[in-house]
Amino acid sequence: MTVKSNHVTIKGIRDGLVFLLDDQCEFEELLYELRYKLEHSHQNILTGPIVHVDIKLGAREVTEDQKEAILDILKQKGNLLIRSIDSPALQPEVKGPPPIVTMCGMVRSGQVLHHEGNLLFLGDINPGAQ
């Protein structure tokens, strides 16, 4: 199997590398290309000082075993320090308080301002307004 596809893109950022992994290809094909790129190319990056790595999986949802398979490949190179893995499956669902809506203006006497939820009103509320 020759590697001519671009399922793995390695980009340099100010403080490390970002591995962009294709979310449309077969997982085994992705692992093969990742292994190939780390072993046969990019040697100048992989033999120097410690490099921080962020992994972006796109829309691919991975199991813990699949995540470990990716990490095992990257850990074989001693100077790659995995900082983060970005995947929809790993994003915790935020169940916090509802957002606060901010409004500015003036509520005149006799006017009624109605809003469901939290509201921060910046401005004047005249007597007789609601």
Coordinates of N, CA, C and O in Angstrom, one line a residue:
M1 N 0.9 -1.2 0.0 CA 0.0 0.0 0.0 C 0.9 1.2 0.0 O 1.7 1.4 0.9
T2 N 0.8 2.1 -1.0 CA 1.6 3.3 -1.0 C 0.7 4.4 -0.5 O -0.5 4.4 -0.6
V3 N 1.4 5.4 0.1 CA 0.7 6.5 0.8 C 0.7 7.7 -0.1 O 1.7 8.3 -0.2
K4 N -0.4 7.9 -0.9 CA -0.4 9.1 -1.7 C -1.6 10.0 -1.3 O -1.8 11.0 -1.8
S5 N -2.4 9.5 -0.4 CA -3.5 10.3 0.1 C -3.1 11.3 1.2 O -2.0 11.2 1.7
N6 N -3.9 12.2 1.5 CA -3.6 13.2 2.5 C -4.6 13.0 3.7 O -5.4 14.0 4.0
H7 N -4.7 11.9 4.3 CA -5.6 11.7 5.4 C -5.0 12.3 6.7 O -5.7 12.6 7.6
V8 N -3.7 12.5 6.7 CA -3.0 13.1 7.9 C -2.3 14.4 7.4 O -1.4 14.3 6.5
T9 N -2.6 15.5 8.0 CA -2.0 16.8 7.6 C -1.3 17.3 8.9 O -1.9 17.3 10.0
I10 N 0.0 17.6 8.8 CA 0.7 18.1 9.9 C 1.0 19.6 9.7 O 1.7 19.9 8.7
K11 N 0.6 20.4 10.6 CA 0.8 21.8 10.4 C 1.5 22.4 11.6 O 1.3 22.0 12.8
G12 N 2.5 23.2 11.4 CA 3.2 23.9 12.4 C 2.5 25.1 12.9 O 1.9 25.9 12.1
I13 N 2.4 25.3 14.2 CA 1.8 26.5 14.8 C 2.9 27.1 15.7 O 4.0 26.5 15.9
R14 N 2.6 28.2 16.3 CA 3.6 29.0 17.0 C 4.3 28.1 18.1 O 5.5 28.2 18.3
D15 N 3.5 27.3 18.8 CA 4.1 26.6 20.0 C 3.9 25.1 19.8 O 3.8 24.4 20.8
G16 N 4.0 24.6 18.6 CA 4.0 23.1 18.4 C 3.5 22.7 17.0 O 3.6 23.4 16.1
L17 N 2.8 21.6 17.0 CA 2.3 21.0 15.8 C 0.8 20.7 16.0 O 0.3 20.4 17.1
V18 N 0.1 20.7 14.9 CA -1.3 20.3 14.9 C -1.4 19.1 13.8 O -1.0 19.3 12.7
F19 N -1.9 18.0 14.3 CA -2.2 16.9 13.4 C -3.6 16.9 13.0 O -4.5 16.7 13.9
L20 N -4.0 17.2 11.8 CA -5.3 17.2 11.3 C -5.6 15.8 10.7 O -5.0 15.5 9.7
L21 N -6.5 15.0 11.3 CA -6.8 13.7 10.8 C -8.1 13.7 10.1 O -9.1 14.2 10.6
D22 N -8.1 13.1 8.9 CA -9.3 13.1 8.0 C -10.4 12.3 8.7 O -10.2 11.2 9.3
D23 N -11.6 12.8 8.7 CA -12.7 12.1 9.4 C -13.6 11.3 8.5 O -14.6 10.8 8.9
Q24 N -13.2 11.3 7.2 CA -14.0 10.5 6.2 C -13.5 9.2 5.8 O -14.2 8.4 5.2
C25 N -12.2 9.0 6.0 CA -11.6 7.7 5.6 C -11.7 6.6 6.6 O -12.2 6.8 7.7
E26 N -11.3 5.4 6.2 CA -11.3 4.2 7.1 C -10.3 4.5 8.3 O -9.2 5.0 8.0
F27 N -10.6 4.1 9.5 CA -9.8 4.3 10.6 C -8.4 3.6 10.4 O -7.4 4.2 10.7
E28 N -8.4 2.4 9.9 CA -7.2 1.6 9.7 C -6.3 2.3 8.7 O -5.0 2.4 8.9
E29 N -6.9 2.9 7.7 CA -6.1 3.6 6.7 C -5.5 4.8 7.3 O -4.3 5.2 7.0
L30 N -6.2 5.5 8.2 CA -5.7 6.7 8.9 C -4.5 6.3 9.7 O -3.5 7.0 9.7
L31 N -4.6 5.2 10.5 CA -3.5 4.8 11.3 C -2.3 4.4 10.5 O -1.2 4.8 10.9
Y32 N -2.5 3.8 9.4 CA -1.4 3.4 8.5 C -0.7 4.6 8.0 O 0.6 4.7 8.0
E33 N -1.4 5.6 7.5 CA -0.8 6.8 7.0 C -0.1 7.6 8.1 O 1.0 8.2 7.9
L34 N -0.7 7.7 9.3 CA 0.0 8.4 10.4 C 1.3 7.7 10.8 O 2.3 8.4 10.9
R35 N 1.3 6.4 10.9 CA 2.5 5.6 11.1 C 3.6 5.9 10.0 O 4.8 6.1 10.3
Y36 N 3.1 5.9 8.8 CA 4.0 6.1 7.6 C 4.7 7.4 7.7 O 5.9 7.6 7.5
K37 N 3.9 8.5 7.9 CA 4.4 9.8 7.9 C 5.4 10.0 9.1 O 6.4 10.7 8.9
L38 N 5.1 9.4 10.2 CA 6.0 9.6 11.4 C 7.4 8.8 11.2 O 8.4 9.2 11.7
E39 N 7.3 7.7 10.4 CA 8.5 6.9 10.2 C 9.3 7.2 9.0 O 10.5 7.1 9.0
H40 N 8.7 7.7 7.9 CA 9.4 7.9 6.7 C 9.5 9.4 6.2 O 10.1 9.7 5.2
S41 N 8.9 10.3 6.9 CA 9.0 11.7 6.5 C 9.0 12.5 7.8 O 8.8 12.0 8.9
H42 N 9.2 13.8 7.6 CA 9.2 14.8 8.8 C 10.2 14.4 9.8 O 10.0 14.7 11.0
Q43 N 11.3 13.9 9.4 CA 12.4 13.5 10.4 C 13.0 14.7 11.1 O 13.4 14.6 12.2
N44 N 13.0 15.8 10.3 CA 13.6 17.0 11.0 C 12.8 17.5 12.2 O 13.4 18.0 13.1
I45 N 11.5 17.3 12.1 CA 10.6 17.7 13.3 C 10.7 16.7 14.4 O 10.8 17.0 15.6
L46 N 10.9 15.4 14.0 CA 10.7 14.3 15.0 C 12.0 13.9 15.7 O 12.0 13.0 16.5
T47 N 13.1 14.6 15.3 CA 14.4 14.2 16.0 C 14.9 15.3 16.8 O 16.0 15.2 17.4
G48 N 14.2 16.5 16.9 CA 14.7 17.6 17.6 C 14.2 17.7 19.1 O 13.9 16.6 19.7
P49 N 14.0 18.9 19.6 CA 13.6 19.0 21.0 C 12.1 18.6 21.1 O 11.4 18.4 20.1
I50 N 11.6 18.7 22.3 CA 10.2 18.3 22.6 C 9.2 19.2 21.9 O 9.4 20.5 21.9
V51 N 8.2 18.7 21.2 CA 7.3 19.4 20.4 C 5.9 19.1 21.0 O 5.5 17.9 21.2
H52 N 5.1 20.2 21.3 CA 3.7 20.0 21.7 C 2.8 19.7 20.5 O 3.0 20.3 19.5
V53 N 1.9 18.7 20.7 CA 1.1 18.2 19.6 C -0.4 18.4 20.0 O -0.8 17.9 21.1
D54 N -1.2 19.0 19.1 CA -2.6 19.0 19.3 C -3.2 18.1 18.2 O -2.8 18.2 17.0
I55 N -4.1 17.2 18.5 CA -4.7 16.3 17.5 C -6.1 16.7 17.3 O -6.9 16.9 18.2
K56 N -6.5 16.9 16.0 CA -7.8 17.3 15.6 C -8.4 16.2 14.8 O -7.9 15.9 13.7
L57 N -9.5 15.6 15.3 CA -10.1 14.4 14.6 C -11.3 14.8 13.7 O -11.9 14.0 13.2
G58 N -11.6 16.1 13.6 CA -12.7 16.5 12.8 C -14.0 16.0 13.4 O -14.2 16.1 14.6
A59 N -14.9 15.5 12.6 CA -16.2 15.1 13.0 C -16.2 13.6 13.4 O -17.2 13.0 13.8
R60 N -15.0 12.9 13.3 CA -14.9 11.5 13.6 C -15.1 11.3 15.1 O -14.4 11.9 15.9
E61 N -16.0 10.4 15.4 CA -16.1 10.0 16.8 C -15.4 8.7 17.0 O -15.5 7.7 16.3
V62 N -14.5 8.7 18.0 CA -13.6 7.6 18.3 C -13.9 6.9 19.6 O -14.4 7.6 20.5
T63 N -13.6 5.6 19.7 CA -13.8 4.9 21.0 C -12.5 5.2 21.7 O -11.5 5.7 21.2
E64 N -12.5 4.8 23.0 CA -11.3 4.9 23.8 C -10.1 4.0 23.2 O -9.0 4.4 23.2
D65 N -10.5 2.8 22.7 CA -9.4 2.0 22.0 C -8.8 2.7 20.8 O -7.6 2.6 20.6
Q66 N -9.7 3.3 20.0 CA -9.2 4.0 18.8 C -8.3 5.2 19.2 O -7.2 5.5 18.6
K67 N -8.7 5.9 20.3 CA -7.9 7.0 20.8 C -6.6 6.5 21.2 O -5.5 7.1 20.9
E68 N -6.5 5.4 22.0 CA -5.3 4.9 22.4 C -4.4 4.4 21.3 O -3.2 4.6 21.4
A69 N -5.0 3.9 20.2 CA -4.2 3.5 19.0 C -3.5 4.7 18.4 O -2.3 4.6 18.1
I70 N -4.2 5.8 18.3 CA -3.5 7.0 17.8 C -2.4 7.5 18.7 O -1.3 7.8 18.3
L71 N -2.7 7.5 20.0 CA -1.7 8.0 21.0 C -0.5 7.0 21.0 O 0.6 7.5 21.2
D72 N -0.7 5.7 20.9 CA 0.4 4.8 20.9 C 1.4 5.1 19.7 O 2.6 5.0 19.9
I73 N 0.8 5.4 18.6 CA 1.7 5.7 17.4 C 2.5 7.0 17.7 O 3.7 7.0 17.4
L74 N 1.8 8.0 18.2 CA 2.5 9.3 18.5 C 3.5 9.1 19.6 O 4.6 9.8 19.6
K75 N 3.2 8.3 20.6 CA 4.2 8.2 21.7 C 5.5 7.4 21.3 O 6.4 7.5 22.1
Q76 N 5.5 6.8 20.2 CA 6.7 6.1 19.8 C 7.8 7.1 19.5 O 9.0 6.7 19.6
K77 N 7.4 8.3 19.1 CA 8.4 9.3 18.9 C 8.6 10.1 20.2 O 7.7 10.7 20.7
G78 N 9.7 10.0 20.8 CA 10.0 10.4 22.2 C 9.8 11.9 22.3 O 9.6 12.4 23.4
N79 N 10.0 12.7 21.3 CA 9.9 14.2 21.4 C 8.5 14.8 21.2 O 8.4 16.0 21.3
L80 N 7.5 13.9 20.9 CA 6.2 14.5 20.7 C 5.4 14.4 22.1 O 5.2 13.3 22.6
L81 N 5.0 15.5 22.5 CA 4.2 15.6 23.8 C 2.8 16.0 23.4 O 2.5 17.1 23.0
I82 N 1.8 15.1 23.6 CA 0.4 15.3 23.2 C -0.2 16.2 24.3 O -0.2 16.0 25.4
R83 N -0.7 17.4 23.7 CA -1.3 18.4 24.6 C -2.8 18.3 24.6 O -3.4 18.4 25.7
S84 N -3.4 18.0 23.5 CA -4.9 17.9 23.4 C -5.3 17.0 22.3 O -4.6 16.9 21.3
I85 N -6.5 16.4 22.4 CA -7.2 15.7 21.4 C -8.6 16.3 21.2 O -9.3 16.3 22.2
D86 N -8.9 16.8 20.1 CA -10.2 17.4 19.8 C -11.1 16.5 19.0 O -10.8 16.2 17.9
S87 N -12.2 16.1 19.6 CA -13.1 15.2 19.0 C -14.5 15.4 19.5 O -14.6 15.7 20.7
P88 N -15.5 15.3 18.7 CA -16.9 15.5 19.2 C -17.2 14.5 20.4 O -18.0 14.9 21.3
A89 N -16.7 13.3 20.3 CA -17.0 12.3 21.3 C -16.4 12.7 22.7 O -16.8 12.3 23.7
L90 N -15.3 13.5 22.6 CA -14.6 13.8 23.8 C -15.0 15.2 24.4 O -14.6 15.5 25.5
Q91 N -15.8 15.9 23.7 CA -16.3 17.2 24.2 C -17.4 16.9 25.2 O -18.4 16.4 24.9
P92 N -17.2 17.4 26.4 CA -18.3 17.2 27.4 C -19.5 18.2 27.1 O -19.3 19.3 26.6
E93 N -20.7 17.6 27.3 CA -21.9 18.5 27.1 C -22.0 19.4 28.2 O -22.0 19.1 29.4
V94 N -22.1 20.7 27.9 CA -22.2 21.7 28.9 C -23.6 21.9 29.3 O -24.5 22.2 28.5
K95 N -23.9 21.6 30.6 CA -25.2 21.8 31.2 C -25.2 22.8 32.3 O -25.3 22.5 33.4
G96 N -24.9 24.0 31.9 CA -24.8 25.1 32.8 C -26.0 25.9 32.8 O -27.0 25.6 32.3
P97 N -25.9 27.1 33.5 CA -27.1 28.0 33.5 C -27.3 28.6 32.1 O -26.4 28.6 31.3
P98 N -28.5 28.9 31.8 CA -28.8 29.5 30.5 C -28.1 30.8 30.3 O -27.7 31.5 31.3
P99 N -27.8 31.2 29.1 CA -27.0 32.4 28.8 C -27.8 33.7 29.2 O -29.1 33.6 29.3
I100 N -27.1 34.7 29.5 CA -27.7 36.0 29.8 C -27.8 36.8 28.6 O -26.8 37.0 27.9
V101 N -29.0 37.3 28.3 CA -29.2 38.2 27.1 C -29.0 39.7 27.6 O -29.5 40.0 28.6
T102 N -28.2 40.5 26.9 CA -28.0 41.8 27.2 C -28.8 42.7 26.3 O -28.7 42.5 25.1
M103 N -29.5 43.7 26.8 CA -30.2 44.7 26.0 C -29.9 46.1 26.5 O -29.7 46.3 27.7
C104 N -29.9 47.0 25.6 CA -29.7 48.4 26.0 C -30.8 49.3 25.5 O -31.5 48.9 24.5
G105 N -31.1 50.3 26.2 CA -32.2 51.2 25.7 C -32.9 51.9 26.9 O -32.4 52.1 28.0
M106 N -34.2 52.2 26.5 CA -35.0 52.9 27.5 C -36.4 52.3 27.4 O -36.9 52.0 26.3
V107 N -37.0 52.0 28.6 CA -38.4 51.5 28.7 C -39.2 52.7 29.2 O -39.0 53.1 30.4
R108 N -40.1 53.2 28.4 CA -40.9 54.3 28.8 C -42.2 53.9 29.6 O -42.5 52.8 29.7
S109 N -42.7 54.9 30.3 CA -43.9 54.6 31.1 C -45.0 54.0 30.3 O -45.3 54.5 29.2
G110 N -45.6 52.9 30.8 CA -46.6 52.2 30.0 C -46.1 51.1 29.1 O -46.9 50.3 28.7
Q111 N -44.8 51.1 28.8 CA -44.3 50.0 28.0 C -44.0 48.8 28.9 O -43.7 48.9 30.1
V112 N -44.1 47.6 28.2 CA -43.8 46.4 28.9 C -42.7 45.7 28.1 O -42.8 45.4 26.9
L113 N -41.6 45.3 28.7 CA -40.5 44.6 28.1 C -40.6 43.1 28.7 O -40.6 42.9 29.9
H114 N -40.8 42.2 27.8 CA -41.0 40.8 28.2 C -39.9 39.9 27.6 O -39.6 40.0 26.4
H115 N -39.3 39.1 28.5 CA -38.2 38.2 28.0 C -38.2 36.9 28.9 O -38.2 37.0 30.1
E116 N -38.2 35.8 28.2 CA -38.1 34.5 28.9 C -36.6 34.2 29.2 O -35.8 34.2 28.3
G117 N -36.2 34.0 30.4 CA -34.8 33.7 30.7 C -34.1 34.8 31.4 O -34.8 35.8 31.9
N118 N -32.8 34.8 31.4 CA -32.0 35.8 32.1 C -31.8 37.0 31.2 O -31.4 36.8 30.0
L119 N -32.0 38.2 31.7 CA -31.8 39.4 31.0 C -31.0 40.5 31.8 O -31.4 40.7 32.9
L120 N -30.1 41.1 31.2 CA -29.3 42.2 31.7 C -29.7 43.4 30.9 O -29.4 43.5 29.7
F121 N -30.4 44.3 31.5 CA -30.9 45.5 30.8 C -30.1 46.7 31.3 O -30.0 47.0 32.4
L122 N -29.4 47.3 30.3 CA -28.6 48.5 30.5 C -29.4 49.7 30.0 O -29.6 49.8 28.8
G123 N -29.8 50.6 30.8 CA -30.5 51.8 30.4 C -31.5 52.3 31.4 O -31.4 52.0 32.6
D124 N -32.4 53.1 30.9 CA -33.4 53.7 31.8 C -34.7 52.9 31.8 O -35.2 52.6 30.7
I125 N -35.3 52.8 33.0 CA -36.6 52.2 33.1 C -37.4 53.2 33.9 O -37.2 53.5 35.0
N126 N -38.3 53.9 33.1 CA -39.1 55.0 33.7 C -40.2 54.5 34.6 O -40.7 53.3 34.4
P127 N -40.7 55.3 35.6 CA -41.8 54.9 36.4 C -43.0 54.5 35.6 O -43.3 55.2 34.6
G128 N -43.7 53.4 36.0 CA -44.8 53.0 35.2 C -44.5 51.9 34.1 O -45.4 51.4 33.5
A129 N -43.2 51.7 33.9 CA -42.8 50.7 32.9 C -42.6 49.4 33.6 O -42.4 49.3 34.8
Q130 N -42.7 48.3 32.8 CA -42.5 46.9 33.3 C -41.6 46.2 32.4 O -41.6 46.3 31.2

